Tab-separated table of C-alpha atoms and ligand atoms in Angstrom:
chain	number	residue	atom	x	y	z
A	15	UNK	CA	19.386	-25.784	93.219
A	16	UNK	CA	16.921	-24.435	90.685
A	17	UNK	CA	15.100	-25.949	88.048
A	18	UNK	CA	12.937	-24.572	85.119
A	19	UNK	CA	10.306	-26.349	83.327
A	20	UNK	CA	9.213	-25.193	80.121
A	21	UNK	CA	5.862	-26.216	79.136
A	22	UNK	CA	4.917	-26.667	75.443
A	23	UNK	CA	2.089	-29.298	75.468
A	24	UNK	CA	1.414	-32.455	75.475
A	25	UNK	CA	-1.031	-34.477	76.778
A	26	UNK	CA	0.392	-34.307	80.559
A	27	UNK	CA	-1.277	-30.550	80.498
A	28	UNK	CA	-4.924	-31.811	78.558
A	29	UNK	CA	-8.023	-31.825	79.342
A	30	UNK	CA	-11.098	-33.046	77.613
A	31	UNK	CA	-13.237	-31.183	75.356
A	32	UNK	CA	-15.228	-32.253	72.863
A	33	UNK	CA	-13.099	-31.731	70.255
A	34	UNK	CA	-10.720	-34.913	72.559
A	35	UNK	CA	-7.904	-33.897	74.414
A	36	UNK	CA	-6.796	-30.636	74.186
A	37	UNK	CA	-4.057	-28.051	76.701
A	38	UNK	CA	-5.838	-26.753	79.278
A	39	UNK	CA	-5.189	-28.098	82.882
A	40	UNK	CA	-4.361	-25.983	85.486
A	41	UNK	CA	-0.505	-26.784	85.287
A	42	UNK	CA	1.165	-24.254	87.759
A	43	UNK	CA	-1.395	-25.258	90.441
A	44	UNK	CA	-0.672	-29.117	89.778
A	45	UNK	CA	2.490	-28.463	90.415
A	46	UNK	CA	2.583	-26.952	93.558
A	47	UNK	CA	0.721	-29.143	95.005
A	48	UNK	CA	3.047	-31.935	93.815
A	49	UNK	CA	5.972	-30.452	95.315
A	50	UNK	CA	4.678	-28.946	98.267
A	51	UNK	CA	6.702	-30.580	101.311
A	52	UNK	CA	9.666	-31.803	99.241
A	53	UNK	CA	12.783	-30.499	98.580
A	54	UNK	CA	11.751	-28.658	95.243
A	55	UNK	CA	9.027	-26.519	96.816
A	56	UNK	CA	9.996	-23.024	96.249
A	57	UNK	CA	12.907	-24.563	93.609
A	58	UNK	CA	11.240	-24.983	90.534
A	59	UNK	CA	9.574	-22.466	88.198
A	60	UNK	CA	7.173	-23.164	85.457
A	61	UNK	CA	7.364	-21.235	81.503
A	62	UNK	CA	4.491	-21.876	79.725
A	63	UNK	CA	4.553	-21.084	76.092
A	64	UNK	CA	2.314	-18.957	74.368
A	65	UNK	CA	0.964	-21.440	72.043
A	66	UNK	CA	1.122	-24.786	73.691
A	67	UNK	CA	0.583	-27.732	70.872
A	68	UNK	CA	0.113	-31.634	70.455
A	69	UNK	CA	3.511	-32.199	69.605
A	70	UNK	CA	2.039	-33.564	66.559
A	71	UNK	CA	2.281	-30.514	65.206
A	72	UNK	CA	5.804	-29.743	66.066
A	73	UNK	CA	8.032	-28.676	63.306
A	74	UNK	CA	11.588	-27.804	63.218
A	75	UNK	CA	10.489	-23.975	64.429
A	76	UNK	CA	9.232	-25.812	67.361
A	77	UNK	CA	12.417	-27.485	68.459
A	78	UNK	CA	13.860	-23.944	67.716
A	79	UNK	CA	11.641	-21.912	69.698
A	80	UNK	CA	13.009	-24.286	72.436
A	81	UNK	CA	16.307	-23.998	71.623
A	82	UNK	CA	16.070	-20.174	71.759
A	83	UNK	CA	13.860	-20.100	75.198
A	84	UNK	CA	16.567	-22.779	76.807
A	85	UNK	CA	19.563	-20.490	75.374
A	86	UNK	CA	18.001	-17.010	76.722
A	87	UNK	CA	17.225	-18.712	80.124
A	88	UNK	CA	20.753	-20.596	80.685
A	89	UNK	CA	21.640	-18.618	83.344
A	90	UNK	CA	18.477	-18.256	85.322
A	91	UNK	CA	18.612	-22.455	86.665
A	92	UNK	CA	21.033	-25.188	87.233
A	93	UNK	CA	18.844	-27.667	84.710
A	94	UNK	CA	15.985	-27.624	82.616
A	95	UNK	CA	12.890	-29.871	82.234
A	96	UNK	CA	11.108	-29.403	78.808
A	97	UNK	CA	7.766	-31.004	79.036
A	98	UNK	CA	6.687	-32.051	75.975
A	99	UNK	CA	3.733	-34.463	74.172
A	100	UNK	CA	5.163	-37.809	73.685
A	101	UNK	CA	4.451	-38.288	69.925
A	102	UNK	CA	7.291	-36.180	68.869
A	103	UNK	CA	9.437	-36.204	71.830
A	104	UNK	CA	12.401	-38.574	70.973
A	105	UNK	CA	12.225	-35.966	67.516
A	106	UNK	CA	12.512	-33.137	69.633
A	107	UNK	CA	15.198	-34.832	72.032
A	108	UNK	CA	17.435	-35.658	68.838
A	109	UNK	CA	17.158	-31.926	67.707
A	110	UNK	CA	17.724	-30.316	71.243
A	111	UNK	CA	20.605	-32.538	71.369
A	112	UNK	CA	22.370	-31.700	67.836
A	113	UNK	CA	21.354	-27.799	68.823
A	114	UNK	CA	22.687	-27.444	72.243
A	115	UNK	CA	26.024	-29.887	72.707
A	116	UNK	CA	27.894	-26.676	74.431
A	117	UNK	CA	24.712	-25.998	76.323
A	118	UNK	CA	26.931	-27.499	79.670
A	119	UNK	CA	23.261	-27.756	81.914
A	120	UNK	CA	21.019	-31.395	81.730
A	121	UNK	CA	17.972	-30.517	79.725
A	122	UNK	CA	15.670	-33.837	80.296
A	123	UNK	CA	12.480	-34.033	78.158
A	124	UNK	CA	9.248	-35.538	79.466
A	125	UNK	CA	5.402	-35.814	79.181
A	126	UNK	CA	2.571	-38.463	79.925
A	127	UNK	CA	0.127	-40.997	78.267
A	128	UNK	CA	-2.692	-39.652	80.847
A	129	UNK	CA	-3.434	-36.009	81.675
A	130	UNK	CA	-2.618	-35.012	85.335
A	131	UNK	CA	-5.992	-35.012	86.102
A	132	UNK	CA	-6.903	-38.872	85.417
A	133	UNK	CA	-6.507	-41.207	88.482
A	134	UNK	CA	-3.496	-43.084	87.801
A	135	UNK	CA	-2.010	-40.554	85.458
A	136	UNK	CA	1.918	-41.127	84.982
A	137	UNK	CA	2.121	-37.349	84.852
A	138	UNK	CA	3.551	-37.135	88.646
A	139	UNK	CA	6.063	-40.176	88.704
A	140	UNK	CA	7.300	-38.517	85.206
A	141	UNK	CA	7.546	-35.385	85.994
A	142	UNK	CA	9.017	-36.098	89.655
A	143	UNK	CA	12.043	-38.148	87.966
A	144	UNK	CA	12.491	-35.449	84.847
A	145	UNK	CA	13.274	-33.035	88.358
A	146	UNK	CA	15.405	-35.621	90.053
A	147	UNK	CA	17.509	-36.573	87.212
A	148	UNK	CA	17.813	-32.920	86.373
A	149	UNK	CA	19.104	-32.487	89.595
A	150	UNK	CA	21.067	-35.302	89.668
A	151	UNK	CA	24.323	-33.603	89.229
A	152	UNK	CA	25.293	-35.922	85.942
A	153	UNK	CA	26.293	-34.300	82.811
A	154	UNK	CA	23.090	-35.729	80.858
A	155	UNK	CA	23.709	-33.711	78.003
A	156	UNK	CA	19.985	-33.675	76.566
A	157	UNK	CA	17.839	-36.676	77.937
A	158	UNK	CA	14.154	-38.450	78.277
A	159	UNK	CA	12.928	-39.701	81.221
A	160	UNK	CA	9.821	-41.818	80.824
A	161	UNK	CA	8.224	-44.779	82.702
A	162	UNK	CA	10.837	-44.710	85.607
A	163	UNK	CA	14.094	-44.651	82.039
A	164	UNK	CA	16.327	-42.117	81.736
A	165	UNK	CA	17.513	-42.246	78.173
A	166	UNK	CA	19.820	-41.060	75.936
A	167	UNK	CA	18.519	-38.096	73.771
A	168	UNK	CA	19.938	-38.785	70.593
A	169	UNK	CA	19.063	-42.356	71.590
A	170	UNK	CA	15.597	-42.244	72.159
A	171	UNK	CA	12.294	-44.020	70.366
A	172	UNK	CA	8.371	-43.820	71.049
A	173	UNK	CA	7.470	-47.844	71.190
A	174	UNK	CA	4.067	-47.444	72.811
A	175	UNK	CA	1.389	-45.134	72.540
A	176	UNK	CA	-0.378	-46.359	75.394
A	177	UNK	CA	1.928	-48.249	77.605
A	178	UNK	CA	3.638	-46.195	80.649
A	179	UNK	CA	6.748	-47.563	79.859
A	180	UNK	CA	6.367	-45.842	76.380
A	181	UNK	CA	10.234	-45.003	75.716
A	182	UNK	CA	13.351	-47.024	75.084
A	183	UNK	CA	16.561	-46.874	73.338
A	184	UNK	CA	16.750	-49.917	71.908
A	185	UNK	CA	20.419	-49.322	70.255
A	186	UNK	CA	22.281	-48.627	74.033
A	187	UNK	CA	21.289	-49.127	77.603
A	188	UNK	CA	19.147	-47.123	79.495
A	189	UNK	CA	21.043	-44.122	81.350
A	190	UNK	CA	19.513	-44.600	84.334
A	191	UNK	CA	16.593	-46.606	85.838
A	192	UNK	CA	14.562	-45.649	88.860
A	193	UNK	CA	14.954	-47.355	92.486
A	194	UNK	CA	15.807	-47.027	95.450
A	195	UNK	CA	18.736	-45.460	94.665
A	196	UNK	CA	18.734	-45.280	91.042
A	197	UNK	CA	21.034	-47.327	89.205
A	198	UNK	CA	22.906	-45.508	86.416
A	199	UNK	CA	24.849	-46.538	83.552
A	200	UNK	CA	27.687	-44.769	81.556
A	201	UNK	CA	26.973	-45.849	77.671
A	202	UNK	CA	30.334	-44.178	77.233
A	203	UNK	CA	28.857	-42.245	74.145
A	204	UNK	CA	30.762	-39.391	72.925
A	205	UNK	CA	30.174	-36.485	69.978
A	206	UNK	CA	32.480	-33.866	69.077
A	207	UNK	CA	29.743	-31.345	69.693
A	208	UNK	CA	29.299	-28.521	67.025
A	209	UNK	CA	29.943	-24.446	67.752
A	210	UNK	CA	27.612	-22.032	67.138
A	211	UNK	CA	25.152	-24.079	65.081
A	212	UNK	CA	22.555	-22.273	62.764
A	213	UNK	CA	18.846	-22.090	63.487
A	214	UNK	CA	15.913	-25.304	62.710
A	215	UNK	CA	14.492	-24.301	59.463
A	216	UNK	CA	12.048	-26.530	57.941
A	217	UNK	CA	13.850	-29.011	55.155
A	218	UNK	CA	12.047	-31.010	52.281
A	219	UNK	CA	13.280	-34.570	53.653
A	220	UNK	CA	10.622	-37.342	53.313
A	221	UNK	CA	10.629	-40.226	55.148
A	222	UNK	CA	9.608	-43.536	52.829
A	223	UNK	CA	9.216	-46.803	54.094
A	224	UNK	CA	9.785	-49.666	51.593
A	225	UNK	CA	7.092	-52.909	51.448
A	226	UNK	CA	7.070	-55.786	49.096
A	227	UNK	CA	6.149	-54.704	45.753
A	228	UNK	CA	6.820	-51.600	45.537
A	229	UNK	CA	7.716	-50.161	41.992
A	230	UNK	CA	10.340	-48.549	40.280
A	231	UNK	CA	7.732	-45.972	39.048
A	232	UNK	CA	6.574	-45.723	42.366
A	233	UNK	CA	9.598	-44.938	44.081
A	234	UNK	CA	10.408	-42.473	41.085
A	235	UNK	CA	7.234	-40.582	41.731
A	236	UNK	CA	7.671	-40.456	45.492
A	237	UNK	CA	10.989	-38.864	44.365
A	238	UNK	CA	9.912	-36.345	42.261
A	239	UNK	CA	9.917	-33.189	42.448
A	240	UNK	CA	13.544	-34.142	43.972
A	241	UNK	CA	13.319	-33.525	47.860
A	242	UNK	CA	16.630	-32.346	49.483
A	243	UNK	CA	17.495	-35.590	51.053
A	244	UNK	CA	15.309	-38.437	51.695
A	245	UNK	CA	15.578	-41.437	54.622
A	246	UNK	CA	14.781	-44.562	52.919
A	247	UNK	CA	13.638	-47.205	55.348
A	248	UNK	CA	14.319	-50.509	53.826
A	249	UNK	CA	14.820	-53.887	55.305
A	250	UNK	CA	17.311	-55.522	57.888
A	251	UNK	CA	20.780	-54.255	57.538
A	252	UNK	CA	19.434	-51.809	54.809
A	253	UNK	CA	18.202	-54.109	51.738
A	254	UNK	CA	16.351	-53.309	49.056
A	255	UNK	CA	14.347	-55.252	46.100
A	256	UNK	CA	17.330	-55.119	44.348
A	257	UNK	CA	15.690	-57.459	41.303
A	258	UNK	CA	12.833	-55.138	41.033
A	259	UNK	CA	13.726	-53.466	37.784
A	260	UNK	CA	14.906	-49.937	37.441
A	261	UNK	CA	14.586	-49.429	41.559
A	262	UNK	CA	18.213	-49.103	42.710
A	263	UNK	CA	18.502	-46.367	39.296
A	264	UNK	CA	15.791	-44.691	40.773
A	265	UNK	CA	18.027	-44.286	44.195
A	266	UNK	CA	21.125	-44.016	42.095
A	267	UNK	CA	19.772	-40.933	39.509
A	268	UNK	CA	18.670	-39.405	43.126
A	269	UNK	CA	22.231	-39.182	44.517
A	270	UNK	CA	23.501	-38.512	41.123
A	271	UNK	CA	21.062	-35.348	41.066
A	272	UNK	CA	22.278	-34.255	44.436
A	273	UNK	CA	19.848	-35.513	46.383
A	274	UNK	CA	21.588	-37.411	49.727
A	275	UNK	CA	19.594	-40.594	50.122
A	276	UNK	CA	20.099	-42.181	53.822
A	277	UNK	CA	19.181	-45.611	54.130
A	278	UNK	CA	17.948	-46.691	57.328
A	279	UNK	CA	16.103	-49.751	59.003
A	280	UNK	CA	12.776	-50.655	59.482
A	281	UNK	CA	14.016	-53.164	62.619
A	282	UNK	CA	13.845	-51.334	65.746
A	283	UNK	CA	16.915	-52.061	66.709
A	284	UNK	CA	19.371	-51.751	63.520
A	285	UNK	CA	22.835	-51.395	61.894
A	286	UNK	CA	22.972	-50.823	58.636
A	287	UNK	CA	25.574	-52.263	56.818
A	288	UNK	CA	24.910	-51.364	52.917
A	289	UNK	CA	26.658	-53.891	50.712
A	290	UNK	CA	26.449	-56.718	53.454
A	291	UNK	CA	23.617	-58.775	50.861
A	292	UNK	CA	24.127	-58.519	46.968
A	293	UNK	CA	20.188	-56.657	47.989
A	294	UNK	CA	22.066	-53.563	49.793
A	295	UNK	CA	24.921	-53.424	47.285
A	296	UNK	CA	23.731	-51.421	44.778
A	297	UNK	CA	22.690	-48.522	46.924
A	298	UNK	CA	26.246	-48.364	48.826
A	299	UNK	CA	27.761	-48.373	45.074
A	300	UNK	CA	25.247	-45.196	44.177
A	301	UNK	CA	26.500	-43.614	47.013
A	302	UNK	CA	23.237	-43.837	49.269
A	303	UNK	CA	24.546	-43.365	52.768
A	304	UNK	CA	23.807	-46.204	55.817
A	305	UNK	CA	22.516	-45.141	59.145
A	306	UNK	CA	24.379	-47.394	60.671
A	307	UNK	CA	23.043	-48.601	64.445
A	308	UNK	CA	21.185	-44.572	64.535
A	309	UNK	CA	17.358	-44.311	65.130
A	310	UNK	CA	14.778	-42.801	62.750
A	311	UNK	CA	14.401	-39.672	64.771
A	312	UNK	CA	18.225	-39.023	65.219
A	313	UNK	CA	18.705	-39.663	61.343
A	314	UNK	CA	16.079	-37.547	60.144
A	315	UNK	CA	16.613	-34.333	62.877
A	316	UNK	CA	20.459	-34.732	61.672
A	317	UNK	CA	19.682	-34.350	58.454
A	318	UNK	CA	17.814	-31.333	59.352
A	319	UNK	CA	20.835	-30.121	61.324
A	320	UNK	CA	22.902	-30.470	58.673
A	321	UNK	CA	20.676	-29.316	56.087
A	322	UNK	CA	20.028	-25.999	58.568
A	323	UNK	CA	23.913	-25.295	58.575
A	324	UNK	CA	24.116	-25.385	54.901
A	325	UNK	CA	25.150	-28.030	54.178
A	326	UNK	CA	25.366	-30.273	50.600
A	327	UNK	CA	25.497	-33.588	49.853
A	328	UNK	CA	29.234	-34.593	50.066
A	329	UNK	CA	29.489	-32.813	53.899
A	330	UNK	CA	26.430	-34.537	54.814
A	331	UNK	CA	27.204	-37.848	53.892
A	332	UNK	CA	30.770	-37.569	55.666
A	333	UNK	CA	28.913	-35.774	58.645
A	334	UNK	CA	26.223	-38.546	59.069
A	335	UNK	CA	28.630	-41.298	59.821
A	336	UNK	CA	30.713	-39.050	62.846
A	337	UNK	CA	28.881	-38.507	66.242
A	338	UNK	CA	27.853	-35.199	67.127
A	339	UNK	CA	25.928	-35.763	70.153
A	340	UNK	CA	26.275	-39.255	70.852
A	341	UNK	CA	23.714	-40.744	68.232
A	342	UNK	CA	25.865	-43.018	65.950
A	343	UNK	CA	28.654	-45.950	67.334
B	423	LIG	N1	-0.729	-36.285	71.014
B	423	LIG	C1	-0.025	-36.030	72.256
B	423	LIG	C2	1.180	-35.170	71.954
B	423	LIG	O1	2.148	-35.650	71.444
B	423	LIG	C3	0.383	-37.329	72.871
B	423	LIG	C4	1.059	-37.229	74.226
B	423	LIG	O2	1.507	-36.198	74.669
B	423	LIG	O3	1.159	-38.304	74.846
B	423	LIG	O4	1.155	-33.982	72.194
């Protein structure tokens, strides 16, 4: 069995500088030494890319650039581990997902709070499980492991930013957890997949979280010029200050102008059910579109997906309620 790990960045590859953390660890040598003496040694090879990045700059390119690398190498492993800084990673694990549903290889995502070189770093136990899940012989489709979880791609969030268990998905269980043996679960999620999808290009789709207060005018101005979607985070099961005056036109002259406006939650764990509360009404009966139980990141890379295949608004609001990888039911 052979595996291929694609570096991008992260902090699992930093070292200090006095900038703060920054790539530059001696990755390939790490690694050897890691898997000297166990069944991997000789099994795995390393890709670094050129430009290796915080993931807090990744950009639609990015997951791209992945996309491409993972497509042009298909046939040189049985799986792939993509390692990868955590900020961004349950992003990139949505986009992979939508991008590579015919893929037929596991592709499992991972990175580390600590760089390899701290004492205590979760670089090796993270790493070690990305292999063994990737070997595992289950059809993963496009997964993270982090903090001893194997989870669901199009699934996935970032809850911590310093804890080791850093991941969850808080929508379905876990796809695996680590023991001896590991003890895996089938969520029994499905998508129809999608053939020959276009390339990541970058889309105009802002993300705006709703507080108390906010204005009509406000909202208006955050709306103008008109993006090409937005994902509105609003409250519970997608409520809005619907006695605020002149907000739910604002949404309403949005989706009248073209604009698909997908409301979402800002509850971790969520389904969005527009029209449940008199507050939520308004926006189903503008046509704003409800997330239903999907994360933030799967939302917003979808609508990147969908935006990236060319799509407008009435395909992408019957597109964001059917599962493509697994992310919505
Ligand atoms: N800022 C880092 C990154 O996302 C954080 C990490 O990898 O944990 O690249």
């Amino acid at each position: 069995m052979k595996v291929e790990i694609l570096y991008t960045g992260g902090t699992l590859g930093m070292v200090d500088t006095p900038q703060g953390l920054a790539p530059g660890a001696d990755l390939e040598g790490w690694l050897h030494r890691l898997l000297a003496g166990t069944e991997l040694a000789g099994g795995v090879e390393l890709v670094t890319f050129d430009h290796l990045i915080d993931s807090s700059n990744a950009a639609p390119e990015d997951w791209q650039h992945i996309v491409d690398e993972l497509r042009a190498r298909r046939e040189e492993a049985d799986s792939f581990v993509v390692l990868h800084g955590t900020d961004t990673m349950a992003y990139a694990a949505s986009a992979l997902s939508y991008a590579l549903t015919g893929f037929g290889k596991p592709v499992v995502l991972t990175g580390a709070q600590y760089p390899l070189g701290v004492l205590g770093s979760d670089a090796a136990p993270n790493l070690t499980g990305a292999l063994r899940a990737a070997l595992s012989g289950e059809s993963l489709g496009v997964a993270i492991f982090f903090g001893q979880k194997l989870l669901r791609g199009t699934r996935v969030t970032k809850t911590s930013s310093w804890a080791f268990q850093g991941f969850d998905s808080p929508g379905v269980p876990e796809l695996a957890v680590t023991g001896a043996p590991w003890k895996w679960t089938d969520p029994g999620l499905r998508g129809c997949g999608w053939v020959s999808p276009r390339p990541y290009r970058r889309c105009d789709v802002p993300v705006l979280d709703l507080a108390p207060g906010i204005t009509a005018a406000r909202l208006a101005a955050l709306l103008d010029p008109r993006p090409e979607a937005v994902v509105l985070r609003a409250f519970g099961v997608g409520n809005v200050p619907n006695e605020e005056p002149g907000l739910v036109d604002v949404i309403a002259d949005a989706v009248t102008a073209g604009v698909p406006v997908v409301v979402a939650s800002q509850c971790h764990q969520a389904d969005v059910r527009l029209g449940h509360y008199e507050a939520g009404w308004g926006l189903a009966r503008a046509g704003a579109i409800g997330s239903t139980d999907m994360t933030l990141e799967a939302v917003y890379t979808k609508l990147v997906f969908l935006l990236s295949q060319g799509m407008g608004p009435d395909e992408i609001a019957h597109w964001m309620g059917i599962s493509i990888a697994g992310e919505v039911g």
